[in-house]
């Protein structure tokens, strides 16, 4: 089988390629990535010489390049996106371009090339927010209510993917998953940012009151979930994937990281809140368990401890990432 992976040099895409080449070594992978600030080919050093792996630098908005790169492909797994909410508040236009227009270009390319499956990787943020201190969770029937330019652009892309299924019969599947964490995450997202800041003896910036809740999914559990959707998922269907956390807020996550790194709680700094900050996310992944047999392999605490160890062992990787453009972004977002 030949897979066309978009955004394969980013956090989840590169973890997916490493996972897939280990578990399905007979398959071929084409990694199509623009290499924005978030794309990093160092994540893929382990596989770069594998004859079943190839890389094409390209923009998913580039119609001709997408059409020709997709020739002979069986399955598309679409990760490429502008993915960071705070950047979407600073500059929404690239989010609309890549996440909406880019997805539509890929869908056309998939139709022209008779792709057997187009899998779209989406987010729980399309469903909006849940109230604190409630038992409500998002599931596949939740209504769409995106509240940031990022989540609005992802919602639009989900609608386009479903439209191509209903109108043109393109064989699609979608996953809407919660916050990922693990190796190779760009340190703009809170867990990678917090761990690396604390190792550098800097503070963890916590937005607002810190009582915002996220549902945490380890990236390898996510990759296994996509594998199971590709293998057993029904065409036209959506599957929600989430973690094993029970309403843990950002402040608690920060404290867990500080404990794992042997640092005091003074390493937390409360900073200006994010505009339109979604209060709480929680995912009900019963359908994925029932229909695919999927569930996370370990608890949040176990995966977090492994993640902290990875960042302790791979300082060269993130120190390089945290230089250059990252410093400008950090200053713009957090001040001095
Ligand atoms: P990321 O920002 O780490 O990586 C995105 C990748 O896409 C980068 O390699 C980048 O170079 C590439 N890219 C960006 N614009 C492109 C373009 N126009 N053409 C080609 N390539 C382009 O993102 P991530 O965290 O790995 O997220 C991957 C996908 O998963 C995204 O679609 C995101 O919406 C979704 N998702 C992420 C999370 C999360 O917690 N990180 C959770 C749910 C869903
Ligand atoms: O829910 C899935 C989504 O998770 C994905 O679709 C997005 O691509 C991904 O970026 C992530 O979005 P969040 O906005 O939830 O992730 P982030 O790591 O930016 O923030 C997690 C929580 O931590 C959120 O409540 C905001 C808070 N936060 C974040 C940063 C960067 C802070 O308190 N301080 C920070 O410095």
CSV table of C-alpha atoms and ligand atoms in Angstrom, one decimal:
chain,number,residue,atom,x,y,z
A,1,UNK,CA,0.0,0.0,0.0
A,2,UNK,CA,1.2,3.5,-0.7
A,3,UNK,CA,0.3,6.3,1.7
A,4,UNK,CA,0.4,10.0,1.0
A,5,UNK,CA,0.9,11.8,4.4
A,6,UNK,CA,0.5,15.5,4.5
A,7,UNK,CA,2.2,17.5,7.2
A,8,UNK,CA,4.5,14.5,7.9
A,9,UNK,CA,7.3,16.7,9.2
A,10,UNK,CA,5.1,18.2,12.0
A,11,UNK,CA,4.6,16.8,15.5
A,12,UNK,CA,1.8,14.2,14.9
A,13,UNK,CA,2.6,13.5,11.3
A,14,UNK,CA,6.2,12.6,12.0
A,15,UNK,CA,5.2,10.4,15.0
A,16,UNK,CA,2.7,8.7,12.6
A,17,UNK,CA,5.3,8.0,9.9
A,18,UNK,CA,7.7,6.5,12.5
A,19,UNK,CA,4.8,4.5,13.9
A,20,UNK,CA,3.6,3.3,10.5
A,21,UNK,CA,7.0,2.3,9.2
A,22,UNK,CA,7.6,0.2,12.3
A,23,UNK,CA,4.2,-1.5,12.2
A,24,UNK,CA,3.7,-1.8,8.4
A,25,UNK,CA,7.3,-2.0,7.0
A,26,UNK,CA,6.0,-3.3,3.7
A,27,UNK,CA,4.1,0.0,2.9
A,28,UNK,CA,5.4,3.0,1.0
A,29,UNK,CA,5.1,6.5,2.4
A,30,UNK,CA,5.2,9.8,0.6
A,31,UNK,CA,5.6,12.7,3.1
A,32,UNK,CA,4.3,15.9,1.5
A,33,UNK,CA,5.1,19.0,3.7
A,34,UNK,CA,5.7,22.7,3.1
A,35,UNK,CA,8.2,22.8,6.0
A,36,UNK,CA,6.7,25.8,7.8
A,37,UNK,CA,8.2,26.9,11.1
A,38,UNK,CA,6.5,23.7,12.6
A,39,UNK,CA,7.9,21.2,10.1
A,40,UNK,CA,11.2,19.6,11.0
A,41,UNK,CA,12.8,16.8,9.0
A,42,UNK,CA,15.1,15.9,12.0
A,43,UNK,CA,12.1,14.2,13.5
A,44,UNK,CA,12.4,11.6,10.6
A,45,UNK,CA,16.1,10.9,10.7
A,46,UNK,CA,15.4,7.3,11.6
A,47,UNK,CA,13.6,6.6,8.4
A,48,UNK,CA,15.0,9.1,5.9
A,49,UNK,CA,17.2,6.4,4.1
A,50,UNK,CA,14.5,3.8,4.1
A,51,UNK,CA,13.7,3.0,0.4
A,52,UNK,CA,9.9,2.9,1.3
A,53,UNK,CA,10.0,6.5,2.5
A,54,UNK,CA,10.2,9.7,0.3
A,55,UNK,CA,9.8,13.4,1.0
A,56,UNK,CA,8.3,16.0,-1.2
A,57,UNK,CA,8.5,19.7,-0.2
A,58,UNK,CA,5.2,21.2,-1.3
A,59,UNK,CA,2.3,23.3,-0.3
A,60,UNK,CA,-1.1,21.6,-0.1
A,61,UNK,CA,-2.6,24.7,-1.8
A,62,UNK,CA,-0.5,24.1,-4.9
A,63,UNK,CA,-3.0,22.3,-7.2
A,64,UNK,CA,-0.5,21.0,-9.8
A,65,UNK,CA,2.1,19.8,-7.3
A,66,UNK,CA,-0.6,18.0,-5.2
A,67,UNK,CA,-2.2,16.3,-8.3
A,68,UNK,CA,1.1,15.0,-9.6
A,69,UNK,CA,2.5,14.0,-6.1
A,70,UNK,CA,-0.6,11.9,-5.5
A,71,UNK,CA,-0.3,9.7,-8.5
A,72,UNK,CA,-0.2,6.0,-7.7
A,73,UNK,CA,-1.3,6.6,-4.1
A,74,UNK,CA,-3.8,4.4,-2.3
A,75,UNK,CA,-4.5,6.3,0.9
A,76,UNK,CA,-4.2,9.9,2.0
A,77,UNK,CA,-3.7,10.8,5.7
A,78,UNK,CA,-4.1,14.5,6.0
A,79,UNK,CA,-2.3,16.1,9.0
A,80,UNK,CA,-1.0,19.3,7.3
A,81,UNK,CA,-2.4,22.4,9.0
A,82,UNK,CA,-1.6,25.6,10.8
A,83,UNK,CA,-2.2,24.1,14.3
A,84,UNK,CA,-1.6,26.7,17.0
A,85,UNK,CA,-4.6,28.7,18.4
A,86,UNK,CA,-2.5,31.6,19.7
A,87,UNK,CA,-1.0,32.1,16.2
A,88,UNK,CA,-4.4,32.0,14.7
A,89,UNK,CA,-5.4,34.9,16.9
A,90,UNK,CA,-2.2,36.8,15.8
A,91,UNK,CA,-2.7,36.1,12.1
A,92,UNK,CA,-5.8,34.2,10.9
A,93,UNK,CA,-5.3,34.3,7.1
A,94,UNK,CA,-2.7,31.4,6.8
A,95,UNK,CA,-5.1,29.2,8.8
A,96,UNK,CA,-7.9,29.8,6.2
A,97,UNK,CA,-5.5,29.3,3.3
A,98,UNK,CA,-3.9,26.0,4.5
A,99,UNK,CA,-6.7,24.5,6.6
A,100,UNK,CA,-9.6,25.3,4.3
A,101,UNK,CA,-8.3,25.9,0.8
A,102,UNK,CA,-5.4,23.4,1.2
A,103,UNK,CA,-7.9,20.7,2.3
A,104,UNK,CA,-10.2,21.4,-0.7
A,105,UNK,CA,-7.2,21.2,-3.1
A,106,UNK,CA,-6.3,17.8,-1.6
A,107,UNK,CA,-9.9,16.5,-1.9
A,108,UNK,CA,-9.9,17.4,-5.6
A,109,UNK,CA,-6.5,15.7,-6.0
A,110,UNK,CA,-7.9,12.6,-4.3
A,111,UNK,CA,-10.9,12.5,-6.6
A,112,UNK,CA,-8.7,12.9,-9.7
A,113,UNK,CA,-6.4,10.1,-8.5
A,114,UNK,CA,-9.1,7.7,-7.5
A,115,UNK,CA,-7.8,7.5,-3.9
A,116,UNK,CA,-9.2,4.5,-2.0
A,117,UNK,CA,-9.4,6.4,1.4
A,118,UNK,CA,-9.0,10.0,2.4
A,119,UNK,CA,-8.4,10.2,6.1
A,120,UNK,CA,-8.8,13.7,7.6
A,121,UNK,CA,-7.2,14.4,11.0
A,122,UNK,CA,-9.3,16.9,12.9
A,123,UNK,CA,-9.8,18.2,16.4
A,124,UNK,CA,-12.3,18.3,19.3
A,125,UNK,CA,-12.0,22.1,19.2
A,126,UNK,CA,-14.6,22.2,16.4
A,127,UNK,CA,-17.2,21.4,19.0
A,128,UNK,CA,-16.5,24.6,21.0
A,129,UNK,CA,-16.3,24.5,24.8
A,130,UNK,CA,-17.9,22.6,27.7
A,131,UNK,CA,-18.8,24.0,31.1
A,132,UNK,CA,-16.5,23.4,34.0
A,133,UNK,CA,-17.8,20.9,36.7
A,134,UNK,CA,-20.1,19.1,34.3
A,135,UNK,CA,-20.1,15.5,33.1
A,136,UNK,CA,-20.7,16.5,29.5
A,137,UNK,CA,-18.3,15.2,26.9
A,138,UNK,CA,-18.0,15.7,23.2
A,139,UNK,CA,-18.8,12.7,20.9
A,140,UNK,CA,-19.4,12.1,17.2
A,141,UNK,CA,-22.9,13.7,17.4
A,142,UNK,CA,-21.8,16.9,19.1
A,143,UNK,CA,-22.8,20.1,17.3
A,144,UNK,CA,-20.1,22.3,15.7
A,145,UNK,CA,-19.5,25.5,17.6
A,146,UNK,CA,-15.9,26.6,16.8
A,147,UNK,CA,-14.7,29.8,18.7
A,148,UNK,CA,-11.2,30.6,17.4
A,149,UNK,CA,-9.9,31.2,13.9
A,150,UNK,CA,-8.0,27.9,14.2
A,151,UNK,CA,-11.0,25.8,15.2
A,152,UNK,CA,-13.3,27.6,12.7
A,153,UNK,CA,-10.8,26.7,9.9
A,154,UNK,CA,-10.7,23.1,11.0
A,155,UNK,CA,-14.5,23.0,11.2
A,156,UNK,CA,-14.7,24.3,7.6
A,157,UNK,CA,-12.3,21.6,6.5
A,158,UNK,CA,-14.4,18.9,8.2
A,159,UNK,CA,-17.5,20.1,6.4
A,160,UNK,CA,-15.6,20.1,3.0
A,161,UNK,CA,-14.4,16.5,3.7
A,162,UNK,CA,-18.0,15.3,4.4
A,163,UNK,CA,-19.3,17.3,1.4
A,164,UNK,CA,-16.9,15.4,-0.9
A,165,UNK,CA,-18.2,12.1,0.5
A,166,UNK,CA,-21.9,13.0,0.0
A,167,UNK,CA,-21.6,14.9,-3.3
A,168,UNK,CA,-18.8,13.0,-5.1
A,169,UNK,CA,-18.6,9.7,-3.2
A,170,UNK,CA,-15.0,10.2,-2.1
A,171,UNK,CA,-14.3,7.5,0.5
A,172,UNK,CA,-13.4,9.5,3.5
A,173,UNK,CA,-13.0,9.0,7.3
A,174,UNK,CA,-12.5,11.7,10.0
A,175,UNK,CA,-11.0,11.6,13.5
A,176,UNK,CA,-11.7,14.4,15.9
A,177,UNK,CA,-9.2,14.0,18.7
A,178,UNK,CA,-8.2,15.9,21.9
A,179,UNK,CA,-4.9,17.6,22.8
A,180,UNK,CA,-1.9,15.5,21.9
A,181,UNK,CA,1.4,15.3,23.7
A,182,UNK,CA,4.6,13.3,23.4
A,183,UNK,CA,8.0,13.4,21.6
A,184,UNK,CA,8.8,16.0,18.8
A,185,UNK,CA,6.0,18.4,19.8
A,186,UNK,CA,6.8,22.0,18.8
A,187,UNK,CA,7.3,23.8,22.2
A,188,UNK,CA,4.6,26.4,21.6
A,189,UNK,CA,2.0,23.9,22.9
A,190,UNK,CA,1.7,23.9,26.7
A,191,UNK,CA,3.2,20.5,27.7
A,192,UNK,CA,6.3,20.8,25.5
A,193,UNK,CA,6.6,24.5,26.4
A,194,UNK,CA,6.3,23.8,30.1
A,195,UNK,CA,8.8,20.9,30.2
A,196,UNK,CA,11.4,22.7,28.2
A,197,UNK,CA,11.0,25.9,30.1
A,198,UNK,CA,11.4,24.2,33.4
A,199,UNK,CA,14.5,22.3,32.2
A,200,UNK,CA,15.9,25.8,31.2
A,201,UNK,CA,14.9,27.0,34.7
A,202,UNK,CA,12.3,29.3,33.2
A,203,UNK,CA,8.7,29.7,34.4
A,204,UNK,CA,5.6,28.0,32.9
A,205,UNK,CA,3.3,30.7,31.6
A,206,UNK,CA,-0.3,29.9,32.7
A,207,UNK,CA,-3.1,31.8,31.0
A,208,UNK,CA,-5.8,33.4,33.2
A,209,UNK,CA,-6.8,31.5,36.3
A,210,UNK,CA,-5.2,28.2,35.0
A,211,UNK,CA,-8.5,26.4,35.6
A,212,UNK,CA,-9.0,25.5,32.0
A,213,UNK,CA,-9.4,21.8,31.3
A,214,UNK,CA,-8.0,19.8,28.4
A,215,UNK,CA,-8.4,16.1,27.5
A,216,UNK,CA,-4.9,14.7,27.0
A,217,UNK,CA,-4.1,12.0,24.3
A,218,UNK,CA,-0.6,10.5,23.9
A,219,UNK,CA,0.5,10.9,20.3
A,220,UNK,CA,1.2,7.2,19.9
A,221,UNK,CA,-2.3,6.3,21.1
A,222,UNK,CA,-3.5,8.7,18.5
A,223,UNK,CA,-1.4,7.2,15.7
A,224,UNK,CA,-2.7,3.7,16.6
A,225,UNK,CA,-6.3,5.1,16.5
A,226,UNK,CA,-5.8,6.3,13.0
A,227,UNK,CA,-4.3,3.0,12.0
A,228,UNK,CA,-7.5,1.2,13.4
A,229,UNK,CA,-9.8,3.7,11.5
A,230,UNK,CA,-7.9,3.0,8.3
A,231,UNK,CA,-8.2,-0.8,8.9
A,232,UNK,CA,-11.7,-1.2,10.4
A,233,UNK,CA,-13.4,2.2,10.2
A,234,UNK,CA,-16.5,2.7,8.0
A,235,UNK,CA,-16.3,5.0,5.0
A,236,UNK,CA,-18.1,8.3,5.6
A,237,UNK,CA,-17.8,8.0,9.4
A,238,UNK,CA,-16.3,10.1,12.1
A,239,UNK,CA,-14.4,8.7,15.2
A,240,UNK,CA,-13.6,10.6,18.4
A,241,UNK,CA,-10.2,9.8,20.1
A,242,UNK,CA,-9.3,11.0,23.6
A,243,UNK,CA,-7.2,10.2,26.6
A,244,UNK,CA,-7.7,8.7,30.0
A,245,UNK,CA,-7.7,12.0,31.9
A,246,UNK,CA,-10.5,12.9,34.2
A,247,UNK,CA,-10.8,16.7,34.1
A,248,UNK,CA,-7.3,17.8,35.0
A,249,UNK,CA,-6.7,21.6,34.7
A,250,UNK,CA,-3.7,23.4,33.3
A,251,UNK,CA,-2.4,24.3,36.7
A,252,UNK,CA,-2.5,20.7,37.8
A,253,UNK,CA,-0.7,19.7,34.6
A,254,UNK,CA,2.0,22.3,35.3
A,255,UNK,CA,2.4,21.0,38.9
A,256,UNK,CA,2.8,17.4,37.7
A,257,UNK,CA,5.5,18.5,35.3
A,258,UNK,CA,7.3,20.4,38.1
A,259,UNK,CA,7.1,17.4,40.4
A,260,UNK,CA,8.6,15.1,37.7
A,261,UNK,CA,11.4,17.6,37.2
A,262,UNK,CA,12.0,18.1,41.0
A,263,UNK,CA,11.2,21.9,40.8
A,264,UNK,CA,9.1,24.0,43.1
A,265,UNK,CA,5.7,25.6,42.3
A,266,UNK,CA,7.4,29.0,42.1
A,267,UNK,CA,8.1,28.1,38.5
A,268,UNK,CA,4.5,29.0,37.5
A,269,UNK,CA,3.7,32.5,36.2
A,270,UNK,CA,0.1,33.6,35.6
A,271,UNK,CA,-0.1,35.6,32.4
A,272,UNK,CA,-2.7,37.4,30.3
A,273,UNK,CA,-5.5,35.1,29.2
A,274,UNK,CA,-6.1,33.9,25.6
A,275,UNK,CA,-9.0,35.8,24.0
A,276,UNK,CA,-12.0,33.4,23.5
A,277,UNK,CA,-10.2,30.8,25.6
A,278,UNK,CA,-12.3,27.5,25.6
A,279,UNK,CA,-13.0,26.5,29.2
A,280,UNK,CA,-13.1,22.7,29.0
A,281,UNK,CA,-12.8,19.8,26.6
A,282,UNK,CA,-13.6,16.2,27.3
A,283,UNK,CA,-14.0,13.4,24.8
A,284,UNK,CA,-16.3,10.3,24.9
A,285,UNK,CA,-14.5,7.7,22.8
A,286,UNK,CA,-17.0,4.9,23.3
A,287,UNK,CA,-17.7,4.5,19.6
A,288,UNK,CA,-14.0,4.0,18.8
A,289,UNK,CA,-13.7,1.4,21.5
A,290,UNK,CA,-16.9,-0.4,20.5
A,291,UNK,CA,-16.3,-0.4,16.7
A,292,UNK,CA,-12.6,-0.4,16.4
A,293,UNK,CA,-11.4,-1.9,19.8
A,294,UNK,CA,-9.3,1.3,20.3
A,295,UNK,CA,-8.4,2.7,23.7
A,296,UNK,CA,-5.4,4.5,25.2
A,297,UNK,CA,-2.7,2.1,26.3
A,298,UNK,CA,-1.6,4.0,29.5
A,299,UNK,CA,-2.8,6.7,32.0
A,300,UNK,CA,-1.9,10.4,31.6
A,301,UNK,CA,0.6,10.2,34.5
A,302,UNK,CA,2.5,7.3,32.9
A,303,UNK,CA,2.6,8.9,29.4
A,304,UNK,CA,3.6,12.3,31.0
A,305,UNK,CA,6.5,10.7,32.9
A,306,UNK,CA,7.8,9.1,29.6
A,307,UNK,CA,7.3,12.4,27.8
A,308,UNK,CA,9.3,14.4,30.4
A,309,UNK,CA,12.1,11.8,30.1
A,310,UNK,CA,12.1,12.2,26.3
A,311,UNK,CA,12.6,16.0,26.5
A,312,UNK,CA,15.4,15.5,29.1
A,313,UNK,CA,17.2,13.1,26.8
A,314,UNK,CA,16.6,15.1,23.6
A,315,UNK,CA,17.8,18.6,24.6
A,316,UNK,CA,19.6,19.1,21.3
A,317,UNK,CA,16.4,18.6,19.4
A,318,UNK,CA,14.4,21.3,21.2
A,319,UNK,CA,17.2,23.7,21.9
A,320,UNK,CA,17.6,24.1,18.1
A,321,UNK,CA,13.8,24.5,17.7
A,322,UNK,CA,13.7,27.1,20.4
A,323,UNK,CA,16.3,29.3,18.7
A,324,UNK,CA,15.7,31.7,15.7
A,325,UNK,CA,12.1,32.5,14.8
A,326,UNK,CA,10.8,30.9,18.0
A,327,UNK,CA,12.4,33.6,20.1
A,328,UNK,CA,10.5,36.3,18.2
A,329,UNK,CA,7.3,34.4,18.5
A,330,UNK,CA,7.8,33.9,22.3
A,331,UNK,CA,8.5,37.6,22.8
A,332,UNK,CA,5.4,38.6,20.8
A,333,UNK,CA,3.2,36.2,22.7
A,334,UNK,CA,4.6,36.5,26.3
A,335,UNK,CA,6.6,39.8,26.3
A,336,UNK,CA,10.0,39.9,27.9
B,1,LIG,P1,2.2,20.9,13.6
B,1,LIG,O1,1.9,22.3,13.6
B,1,LIG,O2,3.2,20.3,14.5
B,1,LIG,O3,2.6,20.4,12.1
B,1,LIG,C1,1.9,20.8,11.0
B,1,LIG,C2,2.7,20.4,9.8
B,1,LIG,O4,2.0,20.7,8.6
B,1,LIG,C3,4.1,21.0,9.7
B,1,LIG,O5,5.1,20.0,9.3
B,1,LIG,C4,4.0,22.0,8.6
B,1,LIG,O6,5.2,22.2,7.9
B,1,LIG,C5,2.9,21.4,7.7
B,1,LIG,N1,2.2,22.4,6.9
B,1,LIG,C6,1.7,23.5,7.3
B,1,LIG,N2,1.1,24.2,6.3
B,1,LIG,C7,1.3,23.4,5.2
B,1,LIG,C8,0.9,23.6,3.8
B,1,LIG,N3,0.3,24.6,3.4
B,1,LIG,N4,1.3,22.6,3.0
B,1,LIG,C9,2.0,21.5,3.4
B,1,LIG,N5,2.4,21.3,4.7
B,1,LIG,C10,2.0,22.3,5.6
B,1,LIG,O7,0.7,20.2,13.8
B,1,LIG,P2,0.3,18.9,14.7
B,1,LIG,O8,0.2,19.3,16.1
B,1,LIG,O9,1.2,17.8,14.3
B,1,LIG,O10,-1.1,18.7,14.1
B,1,LIG,C11,-1.3,17.8,13.0
B,1,LIG,C12,-2.8,17.8,12.7
B,1,LIG,O11,-3.5,17.3,13.8
B,1,LIG,C13,-3.4,19.2,12.4
B,1,LIG,O12,-4.4,19.0,11.3
B,1,LIG,C14,-4.1,19.6,13.6
B,1,LIG,O13,-5.2,20.4,13.4
B,1,LIG,C15,-4.6,18.2,14.2
B,1,LIG,N6,-4.7,18.1,15.6
B,1,LIG,C16,-3.7,18.4,16.4
B,1,LIG,C17,-3.8,18.3,17.8
B,1,LIG,C18,-2.7,18.6,18.8
B,1,LIG,O14,-2.9,18.5,20.0
B,1,LIG,N7,-1.5,18.9,18.3
B,1,LIG,C19,-5.0,17.8,18.3
B,1,LIG,C20,-6.1,17.5,17.5
B,1,LIG,C21,-5.9,17.6,16.1
B,2,LIG,O1,-7.9,20.1,21.5
B,2,LIG,C1,-7.1,19.8,20.4
B,2,LIG,C2,-6.2,21.0,20.1
B,2,LIG,O2,-5.2,21.1,21.1
B,2,LIG,C3,-5.6,20.9,18.7
B,2,LIG,O3,-6.6,21.0,17.7
B,2,LIG,C4,-4.6,22.1,18.5
B,2,LIG,O4,-3.9,22.0,17.3
B,2,LIG,C5,-3.6,22.1,19.6
B,2,LIG,O5,-2.8,23.2,19.5
B,2,LIG,C6,-4.3,22.1,21.0
B,2,LIG,O6,-5.0,23.4,21.2
B,2,LIG,P1,-5.0,24.1,22.7
B,2,LIG,O7,-5.2,25.5,22.5
B,2,LIG,O8,-5.9,23.4,23.6
B,2,LIG,O9,-3.4,23.7,23.1
B,2,LIG,P2,-2.3,24.6,23.8
B,2,LIG,O10,-1.2,23.7,24.1
B,2,LIG,O11,-2.0,25.9,23.1
B,2,LIG,O12,-3.1,25.0,25.2
B,2,LIG,C7,-3.5,24.0,26.1
B,2,LIG,C8,-4.1,24.7,27.3
B,2,LIG,O13,-3.0,25.5,28.0
B,2,LIG,C9,-5.1,25.8,26.9
B,2,LIG,O14,-6.1,25.9,27.9
B,2,LIG,C10,-4.3,27.1,26.9
B,2,LIG,C11,-3.3,26.9,28.0
B,2,LIG,N1,-2.0,27.5,27.8
B,2,LIG,C12,-1.4,27.4,26.6
B,2,LIG,C13,-0.1,28.0,26.4
B,2,LIG,C14,0.6,27.9,25.1
B,2,LIG,C15,-1.4,28.3,28.9
B,2,LIG,O15,-2.0,28.4,30.0
B,2,LIG,N2,-0.2,28.9,28.7
B,2,LIG,C16,0.4,28.8,27.5
B,2,LIG,O16,1.5,29.4,27.4
